[in-house]
Coordinates of C-alpha atoms and ligand atoms in Angstrom, one line a residue:
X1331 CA 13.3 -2.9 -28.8
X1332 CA 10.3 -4.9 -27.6
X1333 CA 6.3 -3.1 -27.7
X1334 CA 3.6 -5.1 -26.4
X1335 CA -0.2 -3.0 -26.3
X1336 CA -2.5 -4.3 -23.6
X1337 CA -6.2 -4.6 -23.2
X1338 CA -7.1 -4.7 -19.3
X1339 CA -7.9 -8.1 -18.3
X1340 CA -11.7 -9.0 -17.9
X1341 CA -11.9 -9.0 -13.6
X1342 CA -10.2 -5.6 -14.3
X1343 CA -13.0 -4.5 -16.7
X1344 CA -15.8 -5.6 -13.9
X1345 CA -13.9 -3.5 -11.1
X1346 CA -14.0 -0.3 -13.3
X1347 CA -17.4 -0.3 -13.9
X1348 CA -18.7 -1.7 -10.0
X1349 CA -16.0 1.5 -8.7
X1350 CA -16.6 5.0 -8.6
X1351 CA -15.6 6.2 -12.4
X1352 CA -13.5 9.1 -13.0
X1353 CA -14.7 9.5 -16.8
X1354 CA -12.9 11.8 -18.6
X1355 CA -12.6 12.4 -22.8
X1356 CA -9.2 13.0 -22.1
X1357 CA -7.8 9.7 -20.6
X1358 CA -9.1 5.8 -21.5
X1359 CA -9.6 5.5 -18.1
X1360 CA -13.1 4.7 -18.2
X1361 CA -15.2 2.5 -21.0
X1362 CA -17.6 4.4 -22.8
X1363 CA -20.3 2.1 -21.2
X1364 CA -19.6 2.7 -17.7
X1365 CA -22.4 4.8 -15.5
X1366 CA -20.8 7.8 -13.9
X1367 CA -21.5 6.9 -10.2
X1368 CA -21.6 10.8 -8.2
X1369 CA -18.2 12.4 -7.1
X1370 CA -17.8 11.1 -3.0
X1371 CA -18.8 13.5 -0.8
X1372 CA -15.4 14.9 1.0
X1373 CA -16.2 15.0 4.7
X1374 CA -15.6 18.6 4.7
X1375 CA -16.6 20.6 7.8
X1376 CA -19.0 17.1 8.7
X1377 CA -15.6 16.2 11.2
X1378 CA -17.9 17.9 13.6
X1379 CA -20.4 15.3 13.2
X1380 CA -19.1 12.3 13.1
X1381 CA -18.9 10.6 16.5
X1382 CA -16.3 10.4 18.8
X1383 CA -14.3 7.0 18.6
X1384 CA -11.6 6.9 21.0
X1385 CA -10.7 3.4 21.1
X1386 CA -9.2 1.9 18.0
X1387 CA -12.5 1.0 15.7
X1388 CA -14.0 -2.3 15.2
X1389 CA -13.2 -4.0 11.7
X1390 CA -15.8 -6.1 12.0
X1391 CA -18.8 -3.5 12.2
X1392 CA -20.3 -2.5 9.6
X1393 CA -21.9 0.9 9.1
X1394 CA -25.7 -0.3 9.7
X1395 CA -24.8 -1.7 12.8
X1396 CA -24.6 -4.8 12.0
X1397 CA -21.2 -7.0 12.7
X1398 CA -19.4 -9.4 10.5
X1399 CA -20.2 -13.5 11.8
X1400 CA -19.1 -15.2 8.4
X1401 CA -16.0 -15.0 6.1
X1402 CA -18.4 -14.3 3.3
X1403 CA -20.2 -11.0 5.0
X1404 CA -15.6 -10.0 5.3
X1405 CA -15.5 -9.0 1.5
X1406 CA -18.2 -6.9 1.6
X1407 CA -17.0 -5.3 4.9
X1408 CA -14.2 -5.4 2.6
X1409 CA -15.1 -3.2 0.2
X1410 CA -16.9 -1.3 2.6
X1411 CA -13.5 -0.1 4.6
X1412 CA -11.8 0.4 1.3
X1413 CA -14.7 3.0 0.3
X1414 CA -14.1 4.2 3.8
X1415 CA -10.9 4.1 3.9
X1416 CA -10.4 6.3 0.1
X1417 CA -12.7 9.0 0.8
X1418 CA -11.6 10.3 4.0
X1419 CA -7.8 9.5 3.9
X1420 CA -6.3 8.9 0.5
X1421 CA -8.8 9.6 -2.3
X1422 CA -10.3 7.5 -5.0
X1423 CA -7.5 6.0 -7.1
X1424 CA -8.5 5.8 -10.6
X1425 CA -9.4 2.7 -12.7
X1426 CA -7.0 0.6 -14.5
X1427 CA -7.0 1.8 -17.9
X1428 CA -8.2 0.2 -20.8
X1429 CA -5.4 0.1 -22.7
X1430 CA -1.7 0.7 -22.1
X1431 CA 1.5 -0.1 -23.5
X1432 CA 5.2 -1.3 -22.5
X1433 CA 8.2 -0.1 -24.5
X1434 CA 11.9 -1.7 -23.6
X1435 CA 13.9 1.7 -23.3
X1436 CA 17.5 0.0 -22.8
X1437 CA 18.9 -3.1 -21.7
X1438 CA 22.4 -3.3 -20.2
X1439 CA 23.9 -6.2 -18.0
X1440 CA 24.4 -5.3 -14.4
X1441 CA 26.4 -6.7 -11.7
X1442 CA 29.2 -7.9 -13.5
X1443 CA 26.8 -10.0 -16.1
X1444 CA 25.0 -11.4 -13.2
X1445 CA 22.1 -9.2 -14.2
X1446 CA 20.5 -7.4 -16.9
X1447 CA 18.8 -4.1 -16.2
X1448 CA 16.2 -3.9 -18.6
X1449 CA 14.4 0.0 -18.5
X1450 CA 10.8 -0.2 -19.6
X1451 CA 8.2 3.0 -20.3
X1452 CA 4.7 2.4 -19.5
X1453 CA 2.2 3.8 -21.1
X1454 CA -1.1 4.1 -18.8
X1455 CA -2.8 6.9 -20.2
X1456 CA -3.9 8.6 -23.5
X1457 CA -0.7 10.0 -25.6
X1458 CA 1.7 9.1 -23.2
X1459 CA 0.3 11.7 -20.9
X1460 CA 1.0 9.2 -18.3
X1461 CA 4.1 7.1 -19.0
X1462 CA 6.0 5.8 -15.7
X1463 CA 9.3 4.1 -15.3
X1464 CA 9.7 0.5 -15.2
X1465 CA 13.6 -1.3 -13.9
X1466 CA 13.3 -4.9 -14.5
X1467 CA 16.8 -6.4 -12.4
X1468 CA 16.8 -9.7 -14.4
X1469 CA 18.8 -12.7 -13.2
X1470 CA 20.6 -14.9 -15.5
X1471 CA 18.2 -17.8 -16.4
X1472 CA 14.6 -18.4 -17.5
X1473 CA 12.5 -17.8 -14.4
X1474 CA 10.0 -17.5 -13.5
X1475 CA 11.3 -15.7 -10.4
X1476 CA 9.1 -14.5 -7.6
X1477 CA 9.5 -10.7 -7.4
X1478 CA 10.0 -7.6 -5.5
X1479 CA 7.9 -4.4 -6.7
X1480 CA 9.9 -1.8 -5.2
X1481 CA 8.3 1.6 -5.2
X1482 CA 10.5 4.1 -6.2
X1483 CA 13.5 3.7 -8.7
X1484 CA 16.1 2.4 -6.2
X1485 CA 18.3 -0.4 -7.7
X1486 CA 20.4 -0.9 -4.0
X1487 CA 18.8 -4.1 -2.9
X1488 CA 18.9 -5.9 -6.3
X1489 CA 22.1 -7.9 -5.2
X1490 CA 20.7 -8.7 -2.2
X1491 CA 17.1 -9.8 -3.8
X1492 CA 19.0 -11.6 -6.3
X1493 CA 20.9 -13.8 -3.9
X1494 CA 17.7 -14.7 -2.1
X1495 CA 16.5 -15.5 -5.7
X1496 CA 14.0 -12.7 -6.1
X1497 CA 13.7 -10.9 -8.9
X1498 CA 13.9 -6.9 -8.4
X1499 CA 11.6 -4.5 -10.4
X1500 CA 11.3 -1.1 -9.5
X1501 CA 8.6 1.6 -10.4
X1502 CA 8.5 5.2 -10.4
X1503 CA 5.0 7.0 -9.9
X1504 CA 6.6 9.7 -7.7
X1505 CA 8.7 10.9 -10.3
X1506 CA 6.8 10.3 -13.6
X1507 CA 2.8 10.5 -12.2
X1508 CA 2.7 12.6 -9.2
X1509 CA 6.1 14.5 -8.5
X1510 CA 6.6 14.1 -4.6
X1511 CA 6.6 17.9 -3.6
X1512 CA 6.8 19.1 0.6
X1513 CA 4.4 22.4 0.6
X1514 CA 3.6 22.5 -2.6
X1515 CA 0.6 21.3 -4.5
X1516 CA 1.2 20.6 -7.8
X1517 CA -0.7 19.5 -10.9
X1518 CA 1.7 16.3 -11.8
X1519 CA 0.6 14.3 -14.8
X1520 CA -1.9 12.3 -12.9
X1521 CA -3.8 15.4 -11.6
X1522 CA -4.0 17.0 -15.2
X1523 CA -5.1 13.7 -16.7
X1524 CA -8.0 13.6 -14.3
X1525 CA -8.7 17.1 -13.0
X1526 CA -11.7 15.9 -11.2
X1527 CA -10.0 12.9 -9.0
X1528 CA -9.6 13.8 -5.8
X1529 CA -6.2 11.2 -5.3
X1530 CA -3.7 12.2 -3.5
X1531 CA -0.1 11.6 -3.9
X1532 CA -0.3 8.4 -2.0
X1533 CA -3.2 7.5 -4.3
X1534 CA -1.2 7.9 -7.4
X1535 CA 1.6 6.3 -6.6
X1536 CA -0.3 2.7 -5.3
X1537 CA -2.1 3.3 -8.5
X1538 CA 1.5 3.4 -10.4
X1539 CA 2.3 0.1 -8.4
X1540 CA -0.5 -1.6 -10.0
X1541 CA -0.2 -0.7 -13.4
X1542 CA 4.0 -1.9 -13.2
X1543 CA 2.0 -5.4 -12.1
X1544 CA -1.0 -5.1 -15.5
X1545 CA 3.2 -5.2 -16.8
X1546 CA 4.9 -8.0 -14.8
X1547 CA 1.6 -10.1 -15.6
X1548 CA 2.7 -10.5 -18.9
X1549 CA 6.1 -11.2 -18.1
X1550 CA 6.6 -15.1 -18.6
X1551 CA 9.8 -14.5 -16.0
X1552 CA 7.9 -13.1 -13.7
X1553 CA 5.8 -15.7 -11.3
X1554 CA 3.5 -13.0 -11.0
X1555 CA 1.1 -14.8 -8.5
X1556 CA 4.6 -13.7 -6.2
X1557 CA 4.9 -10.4 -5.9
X1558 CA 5.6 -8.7 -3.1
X1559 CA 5.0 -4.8 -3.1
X1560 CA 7.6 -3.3 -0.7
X1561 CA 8.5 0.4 -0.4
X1562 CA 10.2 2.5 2.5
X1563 CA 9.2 5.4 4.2
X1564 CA 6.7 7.4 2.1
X1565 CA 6.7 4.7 -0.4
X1566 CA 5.9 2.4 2.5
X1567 CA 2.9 4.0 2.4
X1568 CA 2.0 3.9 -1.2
X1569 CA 3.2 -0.1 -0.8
X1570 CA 0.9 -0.6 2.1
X1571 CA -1.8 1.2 0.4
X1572 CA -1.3 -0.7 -3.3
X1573 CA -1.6 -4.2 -1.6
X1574 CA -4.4 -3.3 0.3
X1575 CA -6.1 -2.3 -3.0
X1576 CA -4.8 -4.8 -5.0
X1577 CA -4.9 -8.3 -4.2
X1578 CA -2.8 -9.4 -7.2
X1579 CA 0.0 -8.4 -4.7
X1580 CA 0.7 -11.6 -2.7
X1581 CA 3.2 -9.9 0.0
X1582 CA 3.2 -6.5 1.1
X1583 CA 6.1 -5.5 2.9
X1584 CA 6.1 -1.8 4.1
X1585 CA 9.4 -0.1 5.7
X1586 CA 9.1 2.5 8.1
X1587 CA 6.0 3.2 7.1
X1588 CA 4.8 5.0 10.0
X1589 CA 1.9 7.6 10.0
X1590 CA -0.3 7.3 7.0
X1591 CA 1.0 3.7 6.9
X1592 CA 1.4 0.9 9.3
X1593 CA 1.0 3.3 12.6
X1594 CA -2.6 3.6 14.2
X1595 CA -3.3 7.4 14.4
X1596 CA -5.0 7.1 18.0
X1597 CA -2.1 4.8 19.7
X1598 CA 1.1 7.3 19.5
X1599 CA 5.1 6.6 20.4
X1600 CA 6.3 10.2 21.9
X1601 CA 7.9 12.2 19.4
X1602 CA 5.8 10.2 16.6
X1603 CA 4.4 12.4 13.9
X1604 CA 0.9 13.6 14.2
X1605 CA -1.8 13.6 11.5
X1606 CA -1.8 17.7 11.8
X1607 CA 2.0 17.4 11.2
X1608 CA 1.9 15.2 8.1
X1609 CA -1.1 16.5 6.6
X1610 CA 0.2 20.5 7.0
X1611 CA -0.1 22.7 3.7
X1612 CA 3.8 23.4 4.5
X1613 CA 4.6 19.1 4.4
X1614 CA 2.3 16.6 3.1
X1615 CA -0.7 17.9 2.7
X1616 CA -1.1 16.5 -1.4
X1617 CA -0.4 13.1 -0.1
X1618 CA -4.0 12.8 0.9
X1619 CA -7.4 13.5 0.2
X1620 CA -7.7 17.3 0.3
X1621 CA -9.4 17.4 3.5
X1622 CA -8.0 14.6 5.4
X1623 CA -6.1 17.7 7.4
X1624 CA -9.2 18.3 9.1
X1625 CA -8.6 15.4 11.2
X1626 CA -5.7 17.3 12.4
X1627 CA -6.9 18.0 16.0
X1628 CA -10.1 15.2 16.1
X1629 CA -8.8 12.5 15.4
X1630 CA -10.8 10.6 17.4
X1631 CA -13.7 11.3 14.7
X1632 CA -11.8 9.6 12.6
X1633 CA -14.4 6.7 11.5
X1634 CA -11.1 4.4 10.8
X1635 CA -8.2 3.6 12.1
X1636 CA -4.9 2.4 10.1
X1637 CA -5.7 -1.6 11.5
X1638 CA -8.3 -1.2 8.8
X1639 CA -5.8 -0.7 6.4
X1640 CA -3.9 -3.6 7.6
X1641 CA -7.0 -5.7 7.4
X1642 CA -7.4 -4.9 3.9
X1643 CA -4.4 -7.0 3.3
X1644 CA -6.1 -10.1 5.3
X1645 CA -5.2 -13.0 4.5
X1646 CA -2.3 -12.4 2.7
X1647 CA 1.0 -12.2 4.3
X1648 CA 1.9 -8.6 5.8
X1649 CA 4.7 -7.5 7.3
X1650 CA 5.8 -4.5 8.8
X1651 CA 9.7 -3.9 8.9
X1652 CA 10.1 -1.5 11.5
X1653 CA 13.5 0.6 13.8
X1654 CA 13.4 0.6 17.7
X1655 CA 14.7 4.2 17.3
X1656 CA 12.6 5.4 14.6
X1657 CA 10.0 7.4 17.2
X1658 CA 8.9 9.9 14.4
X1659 CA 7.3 6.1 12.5
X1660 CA 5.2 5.9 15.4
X1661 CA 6.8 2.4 16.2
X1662 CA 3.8 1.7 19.5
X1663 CA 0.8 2.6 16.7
X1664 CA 2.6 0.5 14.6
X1665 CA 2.0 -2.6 16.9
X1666 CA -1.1 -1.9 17.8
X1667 CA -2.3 -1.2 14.6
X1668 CA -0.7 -4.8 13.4
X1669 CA -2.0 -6.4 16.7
X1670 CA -5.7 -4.7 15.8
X1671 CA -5.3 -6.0 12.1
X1672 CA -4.6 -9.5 13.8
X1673 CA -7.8 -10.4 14.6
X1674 CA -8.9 -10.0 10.9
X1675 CA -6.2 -12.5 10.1
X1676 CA -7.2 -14.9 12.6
X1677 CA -10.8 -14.6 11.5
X1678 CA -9.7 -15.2 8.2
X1679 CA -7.6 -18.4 9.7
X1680 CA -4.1 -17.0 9.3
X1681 CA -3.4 -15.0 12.5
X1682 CA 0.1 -15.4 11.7
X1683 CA 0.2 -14.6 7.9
X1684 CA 0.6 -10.7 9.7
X1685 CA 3.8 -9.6 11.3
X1686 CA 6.4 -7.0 12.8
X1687 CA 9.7 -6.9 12.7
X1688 CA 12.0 -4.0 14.9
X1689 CA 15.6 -4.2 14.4
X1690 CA 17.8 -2.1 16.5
X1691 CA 18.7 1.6 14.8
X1692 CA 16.6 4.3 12.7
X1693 CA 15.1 4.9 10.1
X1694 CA 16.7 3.6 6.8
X1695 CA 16.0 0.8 4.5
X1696 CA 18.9 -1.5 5.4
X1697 CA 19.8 -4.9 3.8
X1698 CA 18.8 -6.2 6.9
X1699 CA 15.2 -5.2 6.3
X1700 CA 14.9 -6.7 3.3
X1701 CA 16.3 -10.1 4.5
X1702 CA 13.8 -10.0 6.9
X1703 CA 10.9 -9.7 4.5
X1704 CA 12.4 -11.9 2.2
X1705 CA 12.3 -14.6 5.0
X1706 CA 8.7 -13.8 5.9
X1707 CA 8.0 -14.7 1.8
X1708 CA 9.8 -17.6 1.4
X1709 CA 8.3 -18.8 4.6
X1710 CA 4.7 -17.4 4.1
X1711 CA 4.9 -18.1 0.0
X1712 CA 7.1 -21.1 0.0
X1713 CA 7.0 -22.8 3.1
X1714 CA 10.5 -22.1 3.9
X1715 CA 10.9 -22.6 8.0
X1716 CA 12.8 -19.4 9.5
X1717 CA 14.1 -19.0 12.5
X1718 CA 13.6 -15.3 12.5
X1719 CA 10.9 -14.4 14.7
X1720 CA 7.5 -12.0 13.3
X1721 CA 6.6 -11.2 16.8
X1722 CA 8.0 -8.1 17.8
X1723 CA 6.6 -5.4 20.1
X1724 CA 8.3 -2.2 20.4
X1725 CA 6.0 -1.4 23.9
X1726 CA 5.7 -4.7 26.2
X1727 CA 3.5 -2.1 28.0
X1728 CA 1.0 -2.1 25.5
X1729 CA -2.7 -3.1 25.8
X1730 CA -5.1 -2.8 23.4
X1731 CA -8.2 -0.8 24.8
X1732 CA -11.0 -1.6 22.9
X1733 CA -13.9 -3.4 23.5
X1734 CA -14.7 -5.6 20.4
X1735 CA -13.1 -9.0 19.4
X1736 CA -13.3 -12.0 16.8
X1737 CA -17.1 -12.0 15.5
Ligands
GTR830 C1 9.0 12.4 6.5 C2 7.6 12.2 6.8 C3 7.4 10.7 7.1 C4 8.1 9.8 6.1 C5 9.4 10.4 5.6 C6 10.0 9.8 4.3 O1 9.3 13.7 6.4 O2 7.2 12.9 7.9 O3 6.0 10.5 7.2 O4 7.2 9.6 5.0 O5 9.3 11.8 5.4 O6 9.3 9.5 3.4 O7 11.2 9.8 4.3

């Protein structure tokens, strides 16, 4: 049995007290010295108000009117988008916590000896009100291996991760912090540790993803400046939206990630799901900020679009493993909100650290996908040529409409 305790790391300790503080005597979310900044506003019946955008919106402008001309004035766009981007569509994820602990649960070997499957509880919050699941898929040897984070607790690929020489480790924050519920709002653990955080589902779970990395940090087998955050379907999602927050991640690699992901809300496949679909009270309403659903039928007053989700990632490598059939992912607002997100890369002088790629078929998590994102990361992180091609666009039809460009 192995215990480690953990102070959060000094950049980490900075970040809580610059971000909106969710201070609460019941969690150790928040240091004692941190000033409560004022709960965001929600948007609330303000839809109304906000102007009609109904071209996909410029990254680069900022909200005094002024526009991005240098890669400095990008971080605090940066940061602006992210603010942006939290209070209108997934709520304010919480800080790291202070303190948290690892405990080694079991430890078994796994594919005939190949592996070891070491089960680790973390926990993030005060008495273990917030312990999540950690699967370490070990391969035989020292390390330090380069890593998938899988969101969610699925083992499938860890054969296939393995023989590409990745290390697997999955997490589970939609079992263990915020239980994944379809028309049903529930208080999971995260939501009665911090009663006043408006997080959604999505929220909490990219939040989980980072606190499995506070772990994999201190993991001497883990090449932790490798990880890739991957996670399919909803937990595409919560990937996209963890390595846009966090920038310890140094791939993200979202699967079908589709509306509330990847996919551009204003640029639509037919039969792609709608914002008023996914953020009904009878679906997926808790996956958002509570009043995201009023975007339902305006969504062209949204002040975002999902390229600025993208662009959060910029310039790390992205990529986007996507189905020709899978309509209901919004595979068309998928390209163009990749294509959007381009020109952030190619401000940032890596147009092609960003990518698609649509293999025949529907939506599932294949083998296949993950070959295909483990060639984008051992060519984008190792320099590994690939013969695969990143360049794939579901509508040849498609042209971007707006007006705005590189700065
Ligand atoms: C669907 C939802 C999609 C996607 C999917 C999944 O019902 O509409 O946005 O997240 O679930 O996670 O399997």
């Amino acid at each position: 049995m192995q215990e480690s305790n953990h102070r959060a790391p000094k950049d980490f300790a900075a970040a809580r007290s610059a971000s909106l503080t969710f201070c609460l005597s019941l969690l150790v979310f928040c240091g004692s010295g941190d000033a409560a900044a004022p709960a965001p506003e929600p948007p609330g019946d303000a839809v109304e108000k906000l102007p009609e955008i109904s071209q996909l919106p410029d990254p680069f402008l900022f909200t005094s009117g002024r526009r991005v001309d240098n890669r400095k004035q990008w971080r605090k766009r940066r940061e602006e988008i992210k603010e942006i981007l939290l209070r209108y569509e997934y709520g304010h994820t919480a800080p790291a916590p202070e303190k948290w602990s690892a405990r080694e649960v079991s430890s078994k070997t796994w594919l005939g000896g190949r592996m070891t499957l070491v089960a680790m509880t973390l926990d993030t919050g005060a008495g273990n009100s917030l312990d999540m699941a950690v699967h370490v898929y070990r391969p035989a040897g020292d390390g330090p291996f380069p890593a998938v984070l899988n969101i969610g607790d699925d083992g499938s690929k860890a054969a296939v991760a393995f023989a590409r020489g990745y290390m697997l480790v999955t997490c589970s924050p939609e079992v263990d912090l915020d239980p994944d519920t379809e028309g049903r709002e529930i208080a999971g653990p995260a939501q009665l540790a911090c009663p006043t955080c408006d997080w959604g589902s999505l929220a909490v779970w990219a939040w989980g993803a980072s606190r499995a990395m506070d772990y994999l940090q201190t993991r001497r087998d883990v090449q932790s400046d490798h990880v890739i955050v991957r996670g399919h379907s909803r937990m595409g999602k919560a990937a996209l939206l963890a390595g846009a927050l966090d920038e310890r991640f140094a791939m993200v690699a979202p699967n079908g990630s589709g509306t509330g992901g990847a996919s551009a809300y204003r640029v639509r496949s037919s039969g792609a799901e709608t914002l008023a679909s996914i953020t009904s009270p009878k679906r997926f309403a808790s996956w958002f900020q509570r009043d995201f659903g009023r975007f339902g039928d305006r969504v062209d007053r949204l002040p975002f679009d999902q390229h600025w989700l993208l662009a959060l990632v910029a310039p790390r490598p992205l990529l986007s493993t996507e189905a020709e059939q899978d309509r209901w992912a919004n595979p068309r607002g998928n390209q163009a909100a990749v294509e959007a997100a381009r020109h952030v890369y190619r401000f940032l002088g890596a147009a092609d650290h960003i990518g698609i790629r649509i293999r025949p078929g529907g939506h599932e998590n294949l083998d296949e996908d993950w070959h295909a994102t483990l060639d984008f990361a051992d060519w984008k992180l190792f320099g590994v040529a690939t013969r695969r091609r990143f360049d794939h666009r579901w509508d040849t039809n498609y042209t971007p409409t707006y007006d705005w460009s590189l700065p």
